[in-house]
C-alpha positions as a Python dict, from the first residue, in 0.01 Angstrom:
ca = {
    (1, 'M'): (0, 0, 0),
    (2, 'T'): (-103, 88, 346),
    (3, 'D'): (-110, -226, 566),
    (4, 'P'): (-470, -242, 752),
    (5, 'L'): (-321, -456, 1025),
    (6, 'E'): (-28, -228, 1112),
    (7, 'E'): (-178, -112, 1436),
    (8, 'Y'): (-289, -453, 1533),
    (9, 'R'): (92, -598, 1476),
    (10, 'R'): (212, -286, 1692),
    (11, 'K'): (0, -381, 1984),
    (12, 'R'): (126, -733, 2002),
    (13, 'D'): (444, -979, 2054),
    (14, 'A'): (390, -1293, 1873),
    (15, 'A'): (630, -1463, 2082),
    (16, 'R'): (401, -1395, 2395),
    (17, 'T'): (25, -1412, 2308),
    (18, 'P'): (-137, -1686, 2122),
    (19, 'E'): (-321, -1460, 1893),
    (20, 'P'): (-264, -1477, 1542),
    (21, 'V'): (16, -1228, 1413),
    (22, 'P'): (50, -1293, 1034),
    (23, 'P'): (358, -1128, 948),
    (24, 'R'): (266, -992, 607),
    (25, 'P'): (-31, -769, 501),
    (26, 'P'): (-368, -945, 438),
    (27, 'R'): (-441, -1107, 107),
    (28, 'R'): (-698, -960, -141),
    (29, 'P'): (-1051, -976, 8),
    (30, 'R'): (-1306, -1284, -34),
    (31, 'K'): (-1587, -1238, -282),
    (32, 'A'): (-1873, -1042, -226),
    (33, 'G'): (-2162, -1203, -91),
    (34, 'Q'): (-1947, -1449, 154),
    (35, 'A'): (-1883, -1207, 417),
    (36, 'R'): (-1830, -1395, 768),
    (37, 'F'): (-1848, -1221, 1151),
    (38, 'V'): (-1771, -1342, 1481),
    (39, 'I'): (-1846, -1229, 1820),
    (40, 'Q'): (-1613, -1312, 2109),
    (41, 'Q'): (-1705, -1303, 2489),
    (42, 'H'): (-1383, -1135, 2600),
    (43, 'H'): (-1305, -1165, 2987),
    (44, 'A'): (-1024, -871, 2998),
    (45, 'R'): (-999, -619, 3253),
    (46, 'S'): (-1365, -574, 3208),
    (47, 'L'): (-1604, -812, 3037),
    (48, 'H'): (-1716, -737, 2689),
    (49, 'W'): (-1797, -879, 2353),
    (50, 'D'): (-1634, -820, 2031),
    (51, 'L'): (-1806, -748, 1735),
    (52, 'R'): (-1567, -849, 1414),
    (53, 'L'): (-1715, -820, 1045),
    (54, 'E'): (-1533, -931, 745),
    (55, 'H'): (-1431, -637, 550),
    (56, 'E'): (-1186, -573, 291),
    (57, 'G'): (-984, -888, 379),
    (58, 'V'): (-979, -799, 730),
    (59, 'L'): (-1192, -812, 1029),
    (60, 'A'): (-1338, -457, 1140),
    (61, 'S'): (-1385, -489, 1523),
    (62, 'W'): (-1589, -326, 1765),
    (63, 'A'): (-1567, -387, 2156),
    (64, 'V'): (-1922, -378, 2290),
    (65, 'P'): (-1951, -362, 2661),
    (66, 'R'): (-2306, -513, 2704),
    (67, 'G'): (-2300, -703, 2402),
    (68, 'L'): (-2551, -627, 2091),
    (69, 'P'): (-2893, -533, 2196),
    (70, 'R'): (-3150, -803, 2180),
    (71, 'D'): (-3456, -575, 2107),
    (72, 'S'): (-3498, -226, 1937),
    (73, 'G'): (-3537, -27, 2240),
    (74, 'R'): (-3166, -3, 2327),
    (75, 'N'): (-2834, 165, 2198),
    (76, 'H'): (-2543, 34, 2345),
    (77, 'L'): (-2201, 139, 2339),
    (78, 'A'): (-1960, 11, 2093),
    (79, 'V'): (-1592, 126, 2052),
    (80, 'H'): (-1437, 106, 1734),
    (81, 'T'): (-1087, -115, 1773),
    (82, 'E'): (-829, -172, 1541),
    (83, 'D'): (-888, -404, 1224),
    (84, 'H'): (-808, -772, 1302),
    (85, 'P'): (-645, -1045, 1058),
    (86, 'M'): (-928, -1308, 907),
    (87, 'E'): (-738, -1590, 1149),
    (88, 'Y'): (-943, -1422, 1421),
    (89, 'L'): (-1266, -1562, 1304),
    (90, 'D'): (-1156, -1910, 1507),
    (91, 'F'): (-955, -1774, 1779),
    (92, 'H'): (-1028, -1849, 2137),
    (93, 'G'): (-795, -1902, 2416),
    (94, 'E'): (-625, -1731, 2698),
    (95, 'I'): (-430, -1403, 2646),
    (96, 'P'): (-140, -1373, 2891),
    (97, 'A'): (-199, -1113, 3179),
    (98, 'G'): (25, -779, 3117),
    (99, 'E'): (-31, -856, 2706),
    (100, 'Y'): (-263, -620, 2518),
    (101, 'G'): (-618, -759, 2602),
    (102, 'G'): (-498, -981, 2849),
    (103, 'G'): (-790, -1246, 2941),
    (104, 'R'): (-993, -1526, 2832),
    (105, 'M'): (-1161, -1529, 2516),
    (106, 'T'): (-1432, -1765, 2381),
    (107, 'I'): (-1644, -1745, 2063),
    (108, 'H'): (-2006, -1686, 2138),
    (109, 'D'): (-2116, -1655, 1779),
    (110, 'R'): (-2059, -1669, 1428),
    (111, 'G'): (-2203, -1695, 1116),
    (112, 'T'): (-2233, -1480, 787),
    (113, 'Y'): (-2402, -1155, 729),
    (114, 'Q'): (-2529, -900, 446),
    (115, 'C'): (-2427, -537, 429),
    (116, 'E'): (-2675, -287, 352),
    (117, 'K'): (-2432, 4, 396),
    (118, 'W'): (-2085, 73, 481),
    (119, 'Q'): (-1963, 423, 564),
    (120, 'D'): (-1680, 540, 743),
    (121, 'D'): (-1922, 644, 1016),
    (122, 'E'): (-2232, 410, 983),
    (123, 'V'): (-2251, 44, 900),
    (124, 'V'): (-2587, -174, 842),
    (125, 'V'): (-2568, -514, 856),
    (126, 'V'): (-2810, -814, 881),
    (127, 'L'): (-2630, -1116, 1093),
    (128, 'A'): (-2744, -1447, 1024),
    (129, 'G'): (-2527, -1653, 1307),
    (130, 'E'): (-2614, -1967, 1529),
    (131, 'R'): (-2736, -1727, 1825),
    (132, 'T'): (-2754, -1392, 1673),
    (133, 'R'): (-2979, -1305, 1431),
    (134, 'G'): (-3118, -941, 1318),
    (135, 'R'): (-3033, -632, 1136),
    (136, 'Y'): (-2796, -373, 1337),
    (137, 'V'): (-2693, -27, 1253),
    (138, 'L'): (-2346, 85, 1407),
    (139, 'F'): (-2301, 461, 1413),
    (140, 'A'): (-2018, 692, 1490),
    (141, 'T'): (-2071, 956, 1788),
    (142, 'G'): (-1729, 1077, 1805),
    (143, 'G'): (-1365, 955, 1819),
    (144, 'R'): (-1364, 578, 1872),
    (145, 'D'): (-1692, 579, 2035),
    (146, 'W'): (-1996, 420, 1807),
    (147, 'M'): (-2373, 277, 1903),
    (148, 'V'): (-2513, -29, 1801),
    (149, 'R'): (-2885, -55, 1748),
    (150, 'R'): (-3130, -333, 1644),
    (151, 'T'): (-3357, -223, 1391),
    (152, 'D'): (-3593, -497, 1305),
    (153, 'P'): (-3837, -654, 1570),
    (154, 'P'): (-3706, -904, 1828),
    (155, 'P'): (-3774, -1277, 1805),
    (156, 'P'): (-4154, -1363, 1833),
    (157, 'G'): (-4271, -1388, 2196),
    (158, 'W'): (-3971, -1154, 2324),
    (159, 'T'): (-4014, -923, 2597),
    (160, 'S'): (-3794, -678, 2712),
    (161, 'M'): (-3644, -683, 3078),
    (162, 'P'): (-3858, -517, 3318),
    (163, 'E'): (-3740, -171, 3457),
    (164, 'L'): (-3872, -278, 3824),
    (165, 'L'): (-4047, -588, 4007),
    (166, 'A'): (-4136, -536, 4348),
    (167, 'P'): (-4093, -857, 4537),
    (168, 'M'): (-4375, -1069, 4631),
    (169, 'R'): (-4445, -1136, 5017),
    (170, 'P'): (-4586, -1412, 5194),
    (171, 'T'): (-4849, -1361, 5469),
    (172, 'P'): (-4812, -1467, 5807),
    (173, 'A'): (-4976, -1815, 5923),
    (174, 'A'): (-4977, -1989, 6261),
    (175, 'K'): (-4883, -2341, 6102),
    (176, 'L'): (-4812, -2546, 5807),
    (177, 'P'): (-5080, -2570, 5561),
    (178, 'R'): (-5347, -2873, 5581),
    (179, 'D'): (-5280, -2998, 5236),
    (180, 'Q'): (-4882, -2954, 5234),
    (181, 'A'): (-4857, -3202, 4900),
    (182, 'A'): (-4979, -2875, 4717),
    (183, 'W'): (-4702, -2652, 4860),
    (184, 'G'): (-4344, -2620, 4811),
    (185, 'Y'): (-4101, -2509, 5100),
    (186, 'E'): (-3834, -2296, 5165),
    (187, 'L'): (-3606, -2214, 5449),
    (188, 'R'): (-3666, -1855, 5578),
    (189, 'W'): (-3354, -1637, 5593),
    (190, 'D'): (-3272, -1326, 5798),
    (191, 'G'): (-3149, -1126, 5548),
    (192, 'V'): (-3174, -804, 5285),
    (193, 'R'): (-3431, -891, 5013),
    (194, 'A'): (-3291, -772, 4673),
    (195, 'M'): (-3398, -825, 4329),
    (196, 'A'): (-3096, -858, 4061),
    (197, 'Y'): (-3117, -767, 3717),
    (198, 'V'): (-2857, -916, 3485),
    (199, 'S'): (-2802, -774, 3146),
    (200, 'G'): (-2506, -781, 2911),
    (201, 'G'): (-2254, -909, 3193),
    (202, 'R'): (-2354, -636, 3422),
    (203, 'L'): (-2578, -644, 3764),
    (204, 'R'): (-2833, -380, 3870),
    (205, 'L'): (-2951, -457, 4251),
    (206, 'L'): (-3252, -328, 4398),
    (207, 'D'): (-3383, -337, 4760),
    (208, 'A'): (-3738, -451, 4827),
    (209, 'D'): (-3853, -89, 4815),
    (210, 'G'): (-3687, -38, 4491),
    (211, 'G'): (-3388, 145, 4618),
    (212, 'E'): (-3068, 140, 4409),
    (213, 'I'): (-2803, -78, 4612),
    (214, 'T'): (-2572, -219, 4320),
    (215, 'G'): (-2277, -17, 4471),
    (216, 'A'): (-2305, -140, 4834),
    (217, 'Y'): (-2271, -476, 4733),
    (218, 'P'): (-1960, -491, 4474),
    (219, 'W'): (-1860, -865, 4539),
    (220, 'L'): (-2180, -953, 4335),
    (221, 'R'): (-2079, -805, 4024),
    (222, 'E'): (-1890, -1145, 3962),
    (223, 'L'): (-2251, -1302, 3945),
    (224, 'A'): (-2359, -1137, 3624),
    (225, 'E'): (-2027, -1181, 3462),
    (226, 'T'): (-2058, -1560, 3544),
    (227, 'L'): (-2400, -1567, 3375),
    (228, 'A'): (-2334, -1387, 3066),
    (229, 'P'): (-2459, -1372, 2810),
    (230, 'V'): (-2758, -1491, 2993),
    (231, 'E'): (-3029, -1203, 3094),
    (232, 'A'): (-3236, -1260, 3381),
    (233, 'V'): (-3424, -1106, 3672),
    (234, 'L'): (-3380, -1269, 3997),
    (235, 'D'): (-3518, -1281, 4361),
    (236, 'G'): (-3302, -1341, 4642),
    (237, 'V'): (-3207, -1250, 4994),
    (238, 'L'): (-2845, -1142, 5095),
    (239, 'V'): (-2709, -1287, 5404),
    (240, 'R'): (-2405, -1384, 5612),
    (241, 'I'): (-2358, -1714, 5728),
    (242, 'D'): (-2068, -1753, 5982),
    (243, 'R'): (-1890, -2066, 6069),
    (244, 'A'): (-2123, -2158, 6358),
    (245, 'G'): (-2408, -2151, 6100),
    (246, 'R'): (-2548, -1830, 6245),
    (247, 'V'): (-2763, -1625, 5936),
    (248, 'R'): (-2759, -1228, 5967),
    (249, 'P'): (-2821, -993, 5711),
    (250, 'A'): (-2554, -894, 5500),
    (251, 'R'): (-2436, -543, 5527),
    (252, 'G'): (-2325, -349, 5213),
    (253, 'G'): (-1916, -296, 5164),
    (254, 'R'): (-1621, -552, 5076),
    (255, 'A'): (-1722, -950, 5055),
    (256, 'A'): (-1720, -1120, 5376),
    (257, 'P'): (-1609, -1481, 5322),
    (258, 'D'): (-1961, -1594, 5483),
    (259, 'A'): (-2161, -1350, 5258),
    (260, 'Q'): (-2381, -1496, 5006),
    (261, 'F'): (-2687, -1389, 4771),
    (262, 'L'): (-2960, -1674, 4815),
    (263, 'L'): (-3137, -1714, 4503),
    (264, 'V'): (-3506, -1831, 4518),
    (265, 'D'): (-3688, -1710, 4212),
    (266, 'L'): (-3689, -1645, 3869),
    (267, 'L'): (-3865, -1374, 3729),
    (268, 'W'): (-3771, -1318, 3348),
    (269, 'L'): (-3538, -1512, 3163),
    (270, 'E'): (-3378, -1469, 2806),
    (271, 'G'): (-3668, -1229, 2676),
    (272, 'V'): (-3968, -1434, 2838),
    (273, 'S'): (-4135, -1338, 3172),
    (274, 'S'): (-4220, -1606, 3438),
    (275, 'V'): (-4396, -1430, 3649),
    (276, 'D'): (-4721, -1636, 3517),
    (277, 'V'): (-4544, -1922, 3516),
    (278, 'P'): (-4626, -2167, 3805),
    (279, 'Y'): (-4382, -2182, 4127),
    (280, 'A'): (-4289, -2535, 4069),
    (281, 'Q'): (-4160, -2473, 3707),
    (282, 'R'): (-3986, -2141, 3805),
    (283, 'R'): (-3802, -2352, 4073),
    (284, 'E'): (-3705, -2598, 3800),
    (285, 'L'): (-3598, -2287, 3565),
    (286, 'L'): (-3378, -2137, 3853),
    (287, 'D'): (-3244, -2473, 3941),
    (288, 'G'): (-3158, -2512, 3569),
    (289, 'L'): (-2974, -2191, 3550),
    (290, 'A'): (-2756, -2327, 3815),
    (291, 'P'): (-2644, -2005, 3952),
    (292, 'T'): (-2343, -2088, 4161),
    (293, 'G'): (-2064, -1933, 4292),
    (294, 'P'): (-1829, -1813, 4559),
    (295, 'H'): (-2095, -1570, 4697),
    (296, 'W'): (-2400, -1690, 4550),
    (297, 'Q'): (-2630, -1987, 4576),
    (298, 'T'): (-2970, -2151, 4516),
    (299, 'P'): (-3065, -2284, 4834),
    (300, 'P'): (-3256, -2636, 4843),
    (301, 'W'): (-3659, -2632, 4818),
    (302, 'F'): (-3891, -2886, 4973),
    (303, 'P'): (-4182, -3008, 4748),
    (304, 'G'): (-4450, -3157, 4956),
    (305, 'T'): (-4261, -3175, 5252),
    (306, 'G'): (-4354, -2896, 5504),
    (307, 'A'): (-4282, -3082, 5834),
    (308, 'E'): (-3954, -3196, 5712),
    (309, 'A'): (-3840, -2828, 5613),
    (310, 'L'): (-3988, -2689, 5935),
    (311, 'E'): (-3738, -2939, 6120),
    (312, 'A'): (-3471, -2807, 5900),
    (313, 'A'): (-3518, -2453, 5983),
    (314, 'R'): (-3504, -2562, 6335),
    (315, 'G'): (-3216, -2742, 6332),
    (316, 'Q'): (-3029, -2476, 6157),
    (317, 'G'): (-3139, -2196, 6407),
    (318, 'L'): (-3350, -2014, 6129),
    (319, 'P'): (-3664, -1823, 6188),
    (320, 'G'): (-3918, -2040, 5995),
    (321, 'V'): (-3997, -2141, 5656),
    (322, 'V'): (-4189, -2021, 5350),
    (323, 'A'): (-4452, -2243, 5198),
    (324, 'K'): (-4547, -2145, 4842),
    (325, 'R'): (-4844, -2328, 4636),
    (326, 'L'): (-4681, -2521, 4373),
    (327, 'D'): (-4933, -2367, 4129),
    (328, 'S'): (-4886, -2010, 4238),
    (329, 'V'): (-4783, -1703, 3998),
    (330, 'Y'): (-4557, -1464, 4100),
    (331, 'E'): (-4754, -1122, 4235),
    (332, 'P'): (-4494, -844, 4204),
    (333, 'G'): (-4555, -624, 4509),
    (334, 'R'): (-4857, -811, 4674),
    (335, 'R'): (-4870, -1004, 4995),
    (336, 'S'): (-5035, -1309, 4893),
    (337, 'R'): (-5212, -1608, 5087),
    (338, 'R'): (-5066, -1831, 4838),
    (339, 'W'): (-4740, -1799, 5026),
    (340, 'L'): (-4707, -1849, 5390),
    (341, 'S'): (-4454, -1747, 5620),
    (342, 'I'): (-4448, -2005, 5941),
    (343, 'D'): (-4221, -1940, 6231),
    (344, 'A'): (-4015, -2248, 6353),
    (345, 'T'): (-4080, -2185, 6716),
}
């Protein structure tokens, strides 16, 4: 009888990896109707997700670089890998560097599934997990390469990530607004305005004119991996802050120790647009996301305290502040008087 785990065992040394490496072929498969699945987030050489479906006593496995699509408008690559043992349903941990698949593995989701079709080149399943629910088709495209597509509608209220959102801009003003309590205030940074599209642990970075600049800032790719599996559209400013506290635009290329992406707004999160949400609530959502890392952070904002914010800008040698009405929606591509730019001088 052919051992379906032969390739799995050949690639692993049980003395060097914490992964389950059963010494014998798998037992008989479980009864029909009780099939389980697991999705593992795998921080290996490159971040990806592993989908494993219980089938004939083993876990049929696919590596999905961008994760399962959440709406029906996308096909994602799914690389068919070797079958895994059933014990892998509960595996999480650190696979040592230098070993096959070396890196951290965590359980992203698990549950049961119904199988509607299982052929050598096509598999159709309905997943019922804690975080993932829906009907998916996996189909072969050549060799080990497959694609995965969601075929039923996404959850109610879901909207696809926008392809392009132009930044909203403030109107120059000579002084702070009279009704300061109705506004929130941010320090104004001398940097490169950029929009970050985060999906499937991957980053797409566009400048204020919609130009592609992802490759110019490779040090920001880790932002998307850190946020994964969260999907979001973020508005921010690329800066460098030297030891003396001087701020200047961040140029492309390798990261300097002082390079930062300052995230100031959240426009779409997990299938829900927030452009029509008031500014104060968008800031709460952004702060709740807590995007902080070695080269990115969410700078503070000052609700209702414009004079203090302006004084802080002067003290840090910044050009000024941006006042944003607490009830203002985000108006992509527009210069609005609901946002005001006030110089510190």
